[in-house]
């Protein structure tokens, strides 16, 4: 009852029309601004709000009566090894309930077992989605074979599930029975133990001295490379030099060596063969003057022609 008025006003003034008329009613309270009376809009607005409040109160009373009728329905609950009949509103989280044929579910339930084979049941969800066709649900595999009251009384477990949501046909949860580990946990632990045992047993496939042996071999190989006579260059008196022994084995993967040319000549020796200028081919067989002119033009950036030459 105390929260009705704030909730009602909040819902009413979420409508733009009520906010507009409320603003007009406030402006009409200023005599210098309003050409009309102070209560021209305020009284009709209050009347509309009063009618809406009465309607909401009547509907709220009906909802409370419907809720009371539903909450006072009876259901069987397993308590202290016996089935007791209690009201729906007295149910608690974790209670084991018995739902009979053609009856309503008192709450969101997890199907543990059923009198049908393989723990199957047929439910109708017309109150939720309007569909009247029966849907098949099957009990949890670990509890689907439990049918006796004494077995349910001895059952202890913990259910971890996702929070309530709008998905009617999806549910994610894990039922863990106390003092009993899940098969998946046992399999994962056994796999981890077996893997560690396998690694320990077969570690000798890689000898512990392998790394030291490889380092020694690389070091000696670098010495042989430095002493290799086939890698000695007589003209410059330069022998091969292995600057690091860690890359010796990389030499066996080299097939091509590319050298970047910066634009300068390795040797300042050039021999003119031929060239084409405006579609005309000039070769060394032409007149000596033409050949010399073309050769100089090709080699040099700027050519100054002496006027005395012909």
PDB file of C-alpha atoms in Angstrom:
ATOM      1  CA  UNK A   1       0.000   0.000   0.000  1.00  0.00           C
ATOM      2  CA  UNK A   2       2.839   2.426   0.809  1.00  0.00           C
ATOM      3  CA  UNK A   3       4.492   1.872  -2.540  1.00  0.00           C
ATOM      4  CA  UNK A   4       1.281   2.212  -4.562  1.00  0.00           C
ATOM      5  CA  UNK A   5       1.245   6.022  -4.800  1.00  0.00           C
ATOM      6  CA  UNK A   6       4.903   6.470  -5.921  1.00  0.00           C
ATOM      7  CA  UNK A   7       4.599   3.618  -8.410  1.00  0.00           C
ATOM      8  CA  UNK A   8       1.290   4.941  -9.729  1.00  0.00           C
ATOM      9  CA  UNK A   9       2.595   8.488 -10.218  1.00  0.00           C
ATOM     10  CA  UNK A  10       5.758   7.189 -11.880  1.00  0.00           C
ATOM     11  CA  UNK A  11       3.755   5.131 -14.370  1.00  0.00           C
ATOM     12  CA  UNK A  12       1.318   7.960 -15.089  1.00  0.00           C
ATOM     13  CA  UNK A  13       3.921  10.623 -15.732  1.00  0.00           C
ATOM     14  CA  UNK A  14       5.855   8.363 -18.049  1.00  0.00           C
ATOM     15  CA  UNK A  15       3.162   9.342 -20.535  1.00  0.00           C
ATOM     16  CA  UNK A  16       4.027  12.471 -22.474  1.00  0.00           C
ATOM     17  CA  UNK A  17       0.433  13.726 -22.444  1.00  0.00           C
ATOM     18  CA  UNK A  18       0.259  13.802 -18.641  1.00  0.00           C
ATOM     19  CA  UNK A  19       3.624  15.559 -18.468  1.00  0.00           C
ATOM     20  CA  UNK A  20       2.389  18.173 -20.946  1.00  0.00           C
ATOM     21  CA  UNK A  21      -0.806  18.891 -19.011  1.00  0.00           C
ATOM     22  CA  UNK A  22       1.141  19.011 -15.754  1.00  0.00           C
ATOM     23  CA  UNK A  23       3.451  21.638 -17.260  1.00  0.00           C
ATOM     24  CA  UNK A  24       0.456  23.679 -18.432  1.00  0.00           C
ATOM     25  CA  UNK A  25      -1.129  23.425 -14.969  1.00  0.00           C
ATOM     26  CA  UNK A  26       2.081  24.731 -13.379  1.00  0.00           C
ATOM     27  CA  UNK A  27       2.323  27.623 -15.819  1.00  0.00           C
ATOM     28  CA  UNK A  28      -1.281  28.579 -15.096  1.00  0.00           C
ATOM     29  CA  UNK A  29      -0.317  29.183 -11.472  1.00  0.00           C
ATOM     30  CA  UNK A  30       1.624  32.288 -12.574  1.00  0.00           C
ATOM     31  CA  UNK A  31      -0.917  35.153 -12.856  1.00  0.00           C
ATOM     32  CA  UNK A  32       1.321  37.374 -15.001  1.00  0.00           C
ATOM     33  CA  UNK A  33       1.758  34.628 -17.583  1.00  0.00           C
ATOM     34  CA  UNK A  34      -1.532  32.744 -17.678  1.00  0.00           C
ATOM     35  CA  UNK A  35      -4.542  34.399 -19.334  1.00  0.00           C
ATOM     36  CA  UNK A  36      -6.801  31.655 -17.926  1.00  0.00           C
ATOM     37  CA  UNK A  37      -7.734  30.487 -14.455  1.00  0.00           C
ATOM     38  CA  UNK A  38      -5.382  28.571 -12.204  1.00  0.00           C
ATOM     39  CA  UNK A  39      -7.506  25.444 -12.092  1.00  0.00           C
ATOM     40  CA  UNK A  40      -8.545  25.218 -15.744  1.00  0.00           C
ATOM     41  CA  UNK A  41      -6.136  22.334 -16.422  1.00  0.00           C
ATOM     42  CA  UNK A  42      -5.250  21.228 -12.885  1.00  0.00           C
ATOM     43  CA  UNK A  43      -8.732  19.995 -11.907  1.00  0.00           C
ATOM     44  CA  UNK A  44      -9.299  17.913 -15.087  1.00  0.00           C
ATOM     45  CA  UNK A  45      -5.791  16.446 -14.716  1.00  0.00           C
ATOM     46  CA  UNK A  46      -6.443  15.499 -11.089  1.00  0.00           C
ATOM     47  CA  UNK A  47      -9.771  13.952 -12.094  1.00  0.00           C
ATOM     48  CA  UNK A  48      -8.067  11.854 -14.783  1.00  0.00           C
ATOM     49  CA  UNK A  49      -5.395  10.711 -12.323  1.00  0.00           C
ATOM     50  CA  UNK A  50      -8.041   9.847  -9.718  1.00  0.00           C
ATOM     51  CA  UNK A  51     -10.021   7.746 -12.202  1.00  0.00           C
ATOM     52  CA  UNK A  52      -6.823   5.967 -13.289  1.00  0.00           C
ATOM     53  CA  UNK A  53      -5.897   5.360  -9.646  1.00  0.00           C
ATOM     54  CA  UNK A  54      -9.308   3.826  -8.883  1.00  0.00           C
ATOM     55  CA  UNK A  55      -8.988   1.571 -11.934  1.00  0.00           C
ATOM     56  CA  UNK A  56      -5.483   0.479 -10.878  1.00  0.00           C
ATOM     57  CA  UNK A  57      -6.664  -0.214  -7.311  1.00  0.00           C
ATOM     58  CA  UNK A  58      -9.542  -2.390  -8.539  1.00  0.00           C
ATOM     59  CA  UNK A  59      -7.241  -4.331 -10.879  1.00  0.00           C
ATOM     60  CA  UNK A  60      -4.626  -4.663  -8.149  1.00  0.00           C
ATOM     61  CA  UNK A  61      -7.225  -6.110  -5.766  1.00  0.00           C
ATOM     62  CA  UNK A  62      -8.244  -8.626  -8.421  1.00  0.00           C
ATOM     63  CA  UNK A  63      -4.604  -9.611  -8.933  1.00  0.00           C
ATOM     64  CA  UNK A  64      -4.136 -10.087  -5.198  1.00  0.00           C
ATOM     65  CA  UNK A  65      -7.197 -12.322  -5.032  1.00  0.00           C
ATOM     66  CA  UNK A  66      -5.964 -14.368  -7.981  1.00  0.00           C
ATOM     67  CA  UNK A  67      -2.531 -14.647  -6.366  1.00  0.00           C
ATOM     68  CA  UNK A  68      -4.065 -15.748  -3.077  1.00  0.00           C
ATOM     69  CA  UNK A  69      -6.115 -18.378  -4.864  1.00  0.00           C
ATOM     70  CA  UNK A  70      -3.026 -19.742  -6.576  1.00  0.00           C
ATOM     71  CA  UNK A  71      -0.832 -19.531  -3.479  1.00  0.00           C
ATOM     72  CA  UNK A  72      -3.383 -21.519  -1.454  1.00  0.00           C
ATOM     73  CA  UNK A  73      -3.326 -24.455  -3.839  1.00  0.00           C
ATOM     74  CA  UNK A  74      -2.000 -27.678  -2.332  1.00  0.00           C
ATOM     75  CA  UNK A  75       1.041 -29.737  -3.287  1.00  0.00           C
ATOM     76  CA  UNK A  76       2.809 -32.763  -1.800  1.00  0.00           C
ATOM     77  CA  UNK A  77       6.312 -32.149  -0.466  1.00  0.00           C
ATOM     78  CA  UNK A  78       8.835 -34.652   0.883  1.00  0.00           C
ATOM     79  CA  UNK A  79       9.654 -33.737   4.475  1.00  0.00           C
ATOM     80  CA  UNK A  80      11.351 -35.966   7.040  1.00  0.00           C
ATOM     81  CA  UNK A  81      10.900 -39.022   4.861  1.00  0.00           C
ATOM     82  CA  UNK A  82       7.143 -38.525   4.439  1.00  0.00           C
ATOM     83  CA  UNK A  83       4.948 -36.805   1.881  1.00  0.00           C
ATOM     84  CA  UNK A  84       3.133 -33.828   3.397  1.00  0.00           C
ATOM     85  CA  UNK A  85       0.507 -31.610   1.782  1.00  0.00           C
ATOM     86  CA  UNK A  86       1.301 -27.903   2.017  1.00  0.00           C
ATOM     87  CA  UNK A  87       0.289 -24.693   0.260  1.00  0.00           C
ATOM     88  CA  UNK A  88       2.147 -23.418  -2.750  1.00  0.00           C
ATOM     89  CA  UNK A  89       3.222 -20.289  -0.897  1.00  0.00           C
ATOM     90  CA  UNK A  90       4.991 -22.429   1.709  1.00  0.00           C
ATOM     91  CA  UNK A  91       7.360 -23.988  -0.799  1.00  0.00           C
ATOM     92  CA  UNK A  92      11.061 -23.349  -0.333  1.00  0.00           C
ATOM     93  CA  UNK A  93      14.025 -23.608  -2.657  1.00  0.00           C
ATOM     94  CA  UNK A  94      15.321 -27.180  -2.695  1.00  0.00           C
ATOM     95  CA  UNK A  95      12.049 -28.907  -1.780  1.00  0.00           C
ATOM     96  CA  UNK A  96      11.253 -32.183  -3.523  1.00  0.00           C
ATOM     97  CA  UNK A  97       7.632 -32.068  -4.706  1.00  0.00           C
ATOM     98  CA  UNK A  98       5.313 -34.635  -6.236  1.00  0.00           C
ATOM     99  CA  UNK A  99       3.266 -33.397  -9.203  1.00  0.00           C
ATOM    100  CA  UNK A 100       0.346 -35.623 -10.178  1.00  0.00           C
ATOM    101  CA  UNK A 101      -1.167 -36.080 -13.611  1.00  0.00           C
ATOM    102  CA  UNK A 102      -3.282 -33.184 -14.976  1.00  0.00           C
ATOM    103  CA  UNK A 103      -2.163 -30.756 -12.268  1.00  0.00           C
ATOM    104  CA  UNK A 104      -0.295 -27.467 -12.350  1.00  0.00           C
ATOM    105  CA  UNK A 105       3.336 -26.925 -11.477  1.00  0.00           C
ATOM    106  CA  UNK A 106       3.695 -24.860  -8.291  1.00  0.00           C
ATOM    107  CA  UNK A 107       7.024 -23.297  -9.302  1.00  0.00           C
ATOM    108  CA  UNK A 108      10.003 -23.628 -11.620  1.00  0.00           C
ATOM    109  CA  UNK A 109      10.998 -27.255 -11.217  1.00  0.00           C
ATOM    110  CA  UNK A 110      13.792 -29.591 -12.259  1.00  0.00           C
ATOM    111  CA  UNK A 111      12.469 -33.004 -13.254  1.00  0.00           C
ATOM    112  CA  UNK A 112      14.207 -35.646 -11.160  1.00  0.00           C
ATOM    113  CA  UNK A 113      12.208 -38.729 -12.142  1.00  0.00           C
ATOM    114  CA  UNK A 114       8.845 -39.854 -13.440  1.00  0.00           C
ATOM    115  CA  UNK A 115       6.576 -42.869 -13.268  1.00  0.00           C
ATOM    116  CA  UNK A 116       6.887 -43.120 -17.045  1.00  0.00           C
ATOM    117  CA  UNK A 117       9.691 -45.236 -18.561  1.00  0.00           C
ATOM    118  CA  UNK A 118      13.130 -43.595 -18.751  1.00  0.00           C
ATOM    119  CA  UNK A 119      11.966 -40.762 -16.509  1.00  0.00           C
ATOM    120  CA  UNK A 120       9.945 -39.095 -19.258  1.00  0.00           C
ATOM    121  CA  UNK A 121       6.990 -36.764 -18.791  1.00  0.00           C
ATOM    122  CA  UNK A 122       4.626 -34.823 -21.022  1.00  0.00           C
ATOM    123  CA  UNK A 123       3.888 -31.233 -20.075  1.00  0.00           C
ATOM    124  CA  UNK A 124       1.718 -28.443 -21.451  1.00  0.00           C
ATOM    125  CA  UNK A 125       2.928 -24.833 -21.535  1.00  0.00           C
ATOM    126  CA  UNK A 126      -0.214 -23.079 -22.751  1.00  0.00           C
ATOM    127  CA  UNK A 127      -0.116 -20.642 -19.813  1.00  0.00           C
ATOM    128  CA  UNK A 128       3.346 -19.509 -20.904  1.00  0.00           C
ATOM    129  CA  UNK A 129       3.454 -19.570 -24.693  1.00  0.00           C
ATOM    130  CA  UNK A 130      -0.126 -20.449 -25.676  1.00  0.00           C
ATOM    131  CA  UNK A 131       0.840 -23.793 -27.217  1.00  0.00           C
ATOM    132  CA  UNK A 132      -1.439 -26.685 -26.276  1.00  0.00           C
ATOM    133  CA  UNK A 133       0.663 -29.492 -27.709  1.00  0.00           C
ATOM    134  CA  UNK A 134       2.434 -31.694 -25.201  1.00  0.00           C
ATOM    135  CA  UNK A 135       6.195 -31.349 -24.842  1.00  0.00           C
ATOM    136  CA  UNK A 136       8.507 -34.147 -23.756  1.00  0.00           C
ATOM    137  CA  UNK A 137      10.782 -33.659 -20.780  1.00  0.00           C
ATOM    138  CA  UNK A 138      13.158 -36.239 -19.345  1.00  0.00           C
ATOM    139  CA  UNK A 139      14.496 -36.518 -15.828  1.00  0.00           C
ATOM    140  CA  UNK A 140      18.093 -35.931 -14.827  1.00  0.00           C
ATOM    141  CA  UNK A 141      20.094 -39.089 -15.685  1.00  0.00           C
ATOM    142  CA  UNK A 142      21.517 -39.428 -12.162  1.00  0.00           C
ATOM    143  CA  UNK A 143      18.044 -39.387 -10.573  1.00  0.00           C
ATOM    144  CA  UNK A 144      15.727 -40.672 -13.307  1.00  0.00           C
ATOM    145  CA  UNK A 145      15.687 -44.183 -11.793  1.00  0.00           C
ATOM    146  CA  UNK A 146      14.800 -43.031  -8.277  1.00  0.00           C
ATOM    147  CA  UNK A 147      11.149 -43.876  -7.609  1.00  0.00           C
ATOM    148  CA  UNK A 148      11.003 -44.926  -3.967  1.00  0.00           C
ATOM    149  CA  UNK A 149      10.414 -42.418  -1.198  1.00  0.00           C
ATOM    150  CA  UNK A 150      13.304 -43.750   0.877  1.00  0.00           C
ATOM    151  CA  UNK A 151      15.702 -43.209  -2.016  1.00  0.00           C
ATOM    152  CA  UNK A 152      14.552 -39.613  -2.400  1.00  0.00           C
ATOM    153  CA  UNK A 153      14.911 -39.114   1.332  1.00  0.00           C
ATOM    154  CA  UNK A 154      18.540 -40.257   1.180  1.00  0.00           C
ATOM    155  CA  UNK A 155      19.346 -38.158  -1.848  1.00  0.00           C
ATOM    156  CA  UNK A 156      21.482 -35.105  -1.150  1.00  0.00           C
ATOM    157  CA  UNK A 157      22.748 -32.768  -3.804  1.00  0.00           C
ATOM    158  CA  UNK A 158      23.332 -29.229  -4.967  1.00  0.00           C
ATOM    159  CA  UNK A 159      21.832 -27.642  -8.065  1.00  0.00           C
ATOM    160  CA  UNK A 160      23.770 -24.863  -9.777  1.00  0.00           C
ATOM    161  CA  UNK A 161      21.780 -23.165 -12.527  1.00  0.00           C
ATOM    162  CA  UNK A 162      21.579 -19.966 -14.520  1.00  0.00           C
ATOM    163  CA  UNK A 163      19.414 -17.100 -13.210  1.00  0.00           C
ATOM    164  CA  UNK A 164      15.780 -16.879 -14.373  1.00  0.00           C
ATOM    165  CA  UNK A 165      15.430 -15.603 -17.923  1.00  0.00           C
ATOM    166  CA  UNK A 166      12.900 -15.389 -20.769  1.00  0.00           C
ATOM    167  CA  UNK A 167      14.075 -18.515 -22.593  1.00  0.00           C
ATOM    168  CA  UNK A 168      11.326 -21.113 -22.102  1.00  0.00           C
ATOM    169  CA  UNK A 169      12.992 -23.978 -23.925  1.00  0.00           C
ATOM    170  CA  UNK A 170      16.561 -23.625 -22.657  1.00  0.00           C
ATOM    171  CA  UNK A 171      17.913 -24.380 -19.220  1.00  0.00           C
ATOM    172  CA  UNK A 172      21.527 -24.719 -18.138  1.00  0.00           C
ATOM    173  CA  UNK A 173      22.328 -26.248 -14.796  1.00  0.00           C
ATOM    174  CA  UNK A 174      24.448 -28.841 -13.021  1.00  0.00           C
ATOM    175  CA  UNK A 175      23.144 -31.231 -10.362  1.00  0.00           C
ATOM    176  CA  UNK A 176      25.961 -32.405  -8.105  1.00  0.00           C
ATOM    177  CA  UNK A 177      25.223 -35.272  -5.754  1.00  0.00           C
ATOM    178  CA  UNK A 178      26.972 -35.039  -2.412  1.00  0.00           C
ATOM    179  CA  UNK A 179      29.715 -37.599  -1.661  1.00  0.00           C
ATOM    180  CA  UNK A 180      29.719 -38.625  -5.286  1.00  0.00           C
ATOM    181  CA  UNK A 181      31.912 -37.199  -7.992  1.00  0.00           C
ATOM    182  CA  UNK A 182      30.695 -36.738 -11.484  1.00  0.00           C
ATOM    183  CA  UNK A 183      31.960 -39.142 -14.116  1.00  0.00           C
ATOM    184  CA  UNK A 184      33.382 -36.256 -16.126  1.00  0.00           C
ATOM    185  CA  UNK A 185      35.439 -35.075 -13.146  1.00  0.00           C
ATOM    186  CA  UNK A 186      36.852 -38.553 -12.612  1.00  0.00           C
ATOM    187  CA  UNK A 187      37.685 -38.927 -16.278  1.00  0.00           C
ATOM    188  CA  UNK A 188      39.400 -35.556 -16.409  1.00  0.00           C
ATOM    189  CA  UNK A 189      41.432 -36.318 -13.277  1.00  0.00           C
ATOM    190  CA  UNK A 190      42.424 -39.759 -14.563  1.00  0.00           C
ATOM    191  CA  UNK A 191      43.448 -38.253 -17.883  1.00  0.00           C
ATOM    192  CA  UNK A 192      45.611 -35.666 -16.124  1.00  0.00           C
ATOM    193  CA  UNK A 193      47.267 -38.317 -13.963  1.00  0.00           C
ATOM    194  CA  UNK A 194      47.892 -40.593 -16.934  1.00  0.00           C
ATOM    195  CA  UNK A 195      49.333 -37.733 -18.952  1.00  0.00           C
ATOM    196  CA  UNK A 196      51.787 -36.814 -16.208  1.00  0.00           C
ATOM    197  CA  UNK A 197      52.776 -40.460 -15.773  1.00  0.00           C
ATOM    198  CA  UNK A 198      53.318 -40.804 -19.528  1.00  0.00           C
ATOM    199  CA  UNK A 199      55.561 -37.732 -19.602  1.00  0.00           C
ATOM    200  CA  UNK A 200      57.666 -39.019 -16.712  1.00  0.00           C
ATOM    201  CA  UNK A 201      58.053 -42.511 -18.209  1.00  0.00           C
ATOM    202  CA  UNK A 202      59.029 -41.332 -21.683  1.00  0.00           C
ATOM    203  CA  UNK A 203      61.236 -38.381 -20.750  1.00  0.00           C
ATOM    204  CA  UNK A 204      64.338 -40.478 -21.558  1.00  0.00           C
ATOM    205  CA  UNK A 205      63.434 -40.344 -25.246  1.00  0.00           C
ATOM    206  CA  UNK A 206      65.062 -36.908 -25.150  1.00  0.00           C
ATOM    207  CA  UNK A 207      68.482 -37.318 -23.458  1.00  0.00           C
ATOM    208  CA  UNK A 208      69.344 -34.671 -20.929  1.00  0.00           C
ATOM    209  CA  UNK A 209      72.788 -34.231 -22.536  1.00  0.00           C
ATOM    210  CA  UNK A 210      71.310 -33.381 -25.942  1.00  0.00           C
ATOM    211  CA  UNK A 211      71.514 -29.625 -25.499  1.00  0.00           C
ATOM    212  CA  UNK A 212      75.139 -29.704 -24.343  1.00  0.00           C
ATOM    213  CA  UNK A 213      76.066 -32.046 -27.192  1.00  0.00           C
ATOM    214  CA  UNK A 214      74.474 -29.764 -29.769  1.00  0.00           C
ATOM    215  CA  UNK A 215      76.277 -26.721 -28.395  1.00  0.00           C
ATOM    216  CA  UNK A 216      79.612 -28.545 -28.537  1.00  0.00           C
ATOM    217  CA  UNK A 217      78.980 -29.746 -32.093  1.00  0.00           C
ATOM    218  CA  UNK A 218      78.086 -26.224 -33.236  1.00  0.00           C
ATOM    219  CA  UNK A 219      81.225 -24.819 -31.624  1.00  0.00           C
ATOM    220  CA  UNK A 220      83.500 -27.350 -33.325  1.00  0.00           C
ATOM    221  CA  UNK A 221      81.694 -26.874 -36.622  1.00  0.00           C
ATOM    222  CA  UNK A 222      82.329 -23.125 -36.448  1.00  0.00           C
ATOM    223  CA  UNK A 223      86.042 -23.828 -35.992  1.00  0.00           C
ATOM    224  CA  UNK A 224      86.044 -26.092 -39.066  1.00  0.00           C
ATOM    225  CA  UNK A 225      84.290 -23.388 -41.095  1.00  0.00           C
ATOM    226  CA  UNK A 226      86.988 -20.869 -40.161  1.00  0.00           C
ATOM    227  CA  UNK A 227      89.692 -23.353 -41.196  1.00  0.00           C
ATOM    228  CA  UNK A 228      88.006 -24.471 -44.442  1.00  0.00           C
ATOM    229  CA  UNK A 229      90.442 -23.842 -47.329  1.00  0.00           C
ATOM    230  CA  UNK A 230      87.644 -23.937 -49.896  1.00  0.00           C
ATOM    231  CA  UNK A 231      86.128 -20.839 -48.309  1.00  0.00           C
ATOM    232  CA  UNK A 232      89.388 -18.846 -48.448  1.00  0.00           C
ATOM    233  CA  UNK A 233      89.589 -15.856 -50.860  1.00  0.00           C
ATOM    234  CA  UNK A 234      93.168 -15.407 -52.021  1.00  0.00           C
ATOM    235  CA  UNK A 235      92.855 -11.998 -53.699  1.00  0.00           C
ATOM    236  CA  UNK A 236      91.615 -10.267 -50.560  1.00  0.00           C
ATOM    237  CA  UNK A 237      93.281 -12.703 -48.169  1.00  0.00           C
ATOM    238  CA  UNK A 238      89.932 -13.237 -46.429  1.00  0.00           C
ATOM    239  CA  UNK A 239      89.083 -16.566 -44.812  1.00  0.00           C
ATOM    240  CA  UNK A 240      85.583 -17.688 -43.839  1.00  0.00           C
ATOM    241  CA  UNK A 241      84.477 -16.390 -40.472  1.00  0.00           C
ATOM    242  CA  UNK A 242      81.647 -17.920 -38.426  1.00  0.00           C
ATOM    243  CA  UNK A 243      80.576 -15.052 -36.209  1.00  0.00           C
ATOM    244  CA  UNK A 244      78.017 -17.166 -34.335  1.00  0.00           C
ATOM    245  CA  UNK A 245      77.757 -20.912 -33.991  1.00  0.00           C
ATOM    246  CA  UNK A 246      73.996 -20.896 -33.384  1.00  0.00           C
ATOM    247  CA  UNK A 247      73.204 -20.500 -37.083  1.00  0.00           C
ATOM    248  CA  UNK A 248      75.460 -23.143 -38.591  1.00  0.00           C
ATOM    249  CA  UNK A 249      72.604 -25.464 -39.533  1.00  0.00           C
ATOM    250  CA  UNK A 250      70.833 -22.598 -41.276  1.00  0.00           C
ATOM    251  CA  UNK A 251      73.496 -22.608 -44.000  1.00  0.00           C
ATOM    252  CA  UNK A 252      72.184 -25.901 -45.323  1.00  0.00           C
ATOM    253  CA  UNK A 253      68.859 -24.245 -46.122  1.00  0.00           C
ATOM    254  CA  UNK A 254      70.353 -21.471 -48.274  1.00  0.00           C
ATOM    255  CA  UNK A 255      69.888 -21.959 -52.033  1.00  0.00           C
ATOM    256  CA  UNK A 256      70.080 -18.409 -53.394  1.00  0.00           C
ATOM    257  CA  UNK A 257      71.949 -15.309 -52.260  1.00  0.00           C
ATOM    258  CA  UNK A 258      70.510 -11.943 -53.282  1.00  0.00           C
ATOM    259  CA  UNK A 259      72.665  -8.828 -53.135  1.00  0.00           C
ATOM    260  CA  UNK A 260      71.138  -5.381 -53.142  1.00  0.00           C
ATOM    261  CA  UNK A 261      72.706  -2.901 -55.585  1.00  0.00           C
ATOM    262  CA  UNK A 262      72.747   0.733 -54.494  1.00  0.00           C
ATOM    263  CA  UNK A 263      73.290   2.290 -57.941  1.00  0.00           C
ATOM    264  CA  UNK A 264      77.065   2.517 -57.925  1.00  0.00           C
ATOM    265  CA  UNK A 265      79.185   0.338 -60.140  1.00  0.00           C
ATOM    266  CA  UNK A 266      81.046  -2.578 -58.732  1.00  0.00           C
ATOM    267  CA  UNK A 267      83.751  -1.975 -61.315  1.00  0.00           C
ATOM    268  CA  UNK A 268      84.119   1.198 -63.323  1.00  0.00           C
ATOM    269  CA  UNK A 269      84.289  -0.710 -66.608  1.00  0.00           C
ATOM    270  CA  UNK A 270      81.488  -0.313 -69.157  1.00  0.00           C
ATOM    271  CA  UNK A 271      81.405  -1.441 -72.779  1.00  0.00           C
ATOM    272  CA  UNK A 272      78.884   0.110 -75.185  1.00  0.00           C
ATOM    273  CA  UNK A 273      76.935  -2.379 -77.280  1.00  0.00           C
ATOM    274  CA  UNK A 274      73.884  -0.641 -78.764  1.00  0.00           C
ATOM    275  CA  UNK A 275      71.050   1.742 -77.958  1.00  0.00           C
ATOM    276  CA  UNK A 276      67.770   2.911 -79.474  1.00  0.00           C
ATOM    277  CA  UNK A 277      66.881   6.591 -79.822  1.00  0.00           C
ATOM    278  CA  UNK A 278      63.501   7.614 -81.299  1.00  0.00           C
ATOM    279  CA  UNK A 279      63.187   4.250 -82.937  1.00  0.00           C
ATOM    280  CA  UNK A 280      66.673   4.362 -84.519  1.00  0.00           C
ATOM    281  CA  UNK A 281      69.194   1.753 -83.490  1.00  0.00           C
ATOM    282  CA  UNK A 282      72.787   2.834 -82.989  1.00  0.00           C
ATOM    283  CA  UNK A 283      75.576   0.297 -82.684  1.00  0.00           C
ATOM    284  CA  UNK A 284      79.334   0.351 -82.576  1.00  0.00           C
ATOM    285  CA  UNK A 285      79.372  -0.376 -86.312  1.00  0.00           C
ATOM    286  CA  UNK A 286      78.134   3.179 -87.056  1.00  0.00           C
ATOM    287  CA  UNK A 287      80.501   6.049 -87.705  1.00  0.00           C
ATOM    288  CA  UNK A 288      83.010   6.578 -84.931  1.00  0.00           C
ATOM    289  CA  UNK A 289      81.634  10.036 -84.149  1.00  0.00           C
ATOM    290  CA  UNK A 290      78.052   8.862 -83.766  1.00  0.00           C
ATOM    291  CA  UNK A 291      79.135   5.857 -81.757  1.00  0.00           C
ATOM    292  CA  UNK A 292      81.231   8.038 -79.473  1.00  0.00           C
ATOM    293  CA  UNK A 293      78.368  10.534 -78.996  1.00  0.00           C
ATOM    294  CA  UNK A 294      75.853   7.857 -78.080  1.00  0.00           C
ATOM    295  CA  UNK A 295      78.312   6.146 -75.766  1.00  0.00           C
ATOM    296  CA  UNK A 296      79.075   9.364 -73.892  1.00  0.00           C
ATOM    297  CA  UNK A 297      75.372  10.244 -73.657  1.00  0.00           C
ATOM    298  CA  UNK A 298      74.548   6.856 -72.190  1.00  0.00           C
ATOM    299  CA  UNK A 299      77.319   6.980 -69.611  1.00  0.00           C
ATOM    300  CA  UNK A 300      77.128  10.661 -68.617  1.00  0.00           C
ATOM    301  CA  UNK A 301      74.284  12.828 -67.421  1.00  0.00           C
ATOM    302  CA  UNK A 302      75.260  15.914 -69.446  1.00  0.00           C
ATOM    303  CA  UNK A 303      76.985  16.014 -72.822  1.00  0.00           C
ATOM    304  CA  UNK A 304      78.545  19.204 -74.270  1.00  0.00           C
ATOM    305  CA  UNK A 305      79.079  18.956 -78.029  1.00  0.00           C
ATOM    306  CA  UNK A 306      82.097  20.731 -79.429  1.00  0.00           C
ATOM    307  CA  UNK A 307      81.096  22.785 -82.458  1.00  0.00           C
ATOM    308  CA  UNK A 308      84.329  22.007 -84.272  1.00  0.00           C
ATOM    309  CA  UNK A 309      83.582  18.283 -84.336  1.00  0.00           C
ATOM    310  CA  UNK A 310      81.693  16.877 -87.332  1.00  0.00           C
TER     311      UNK A 310
END
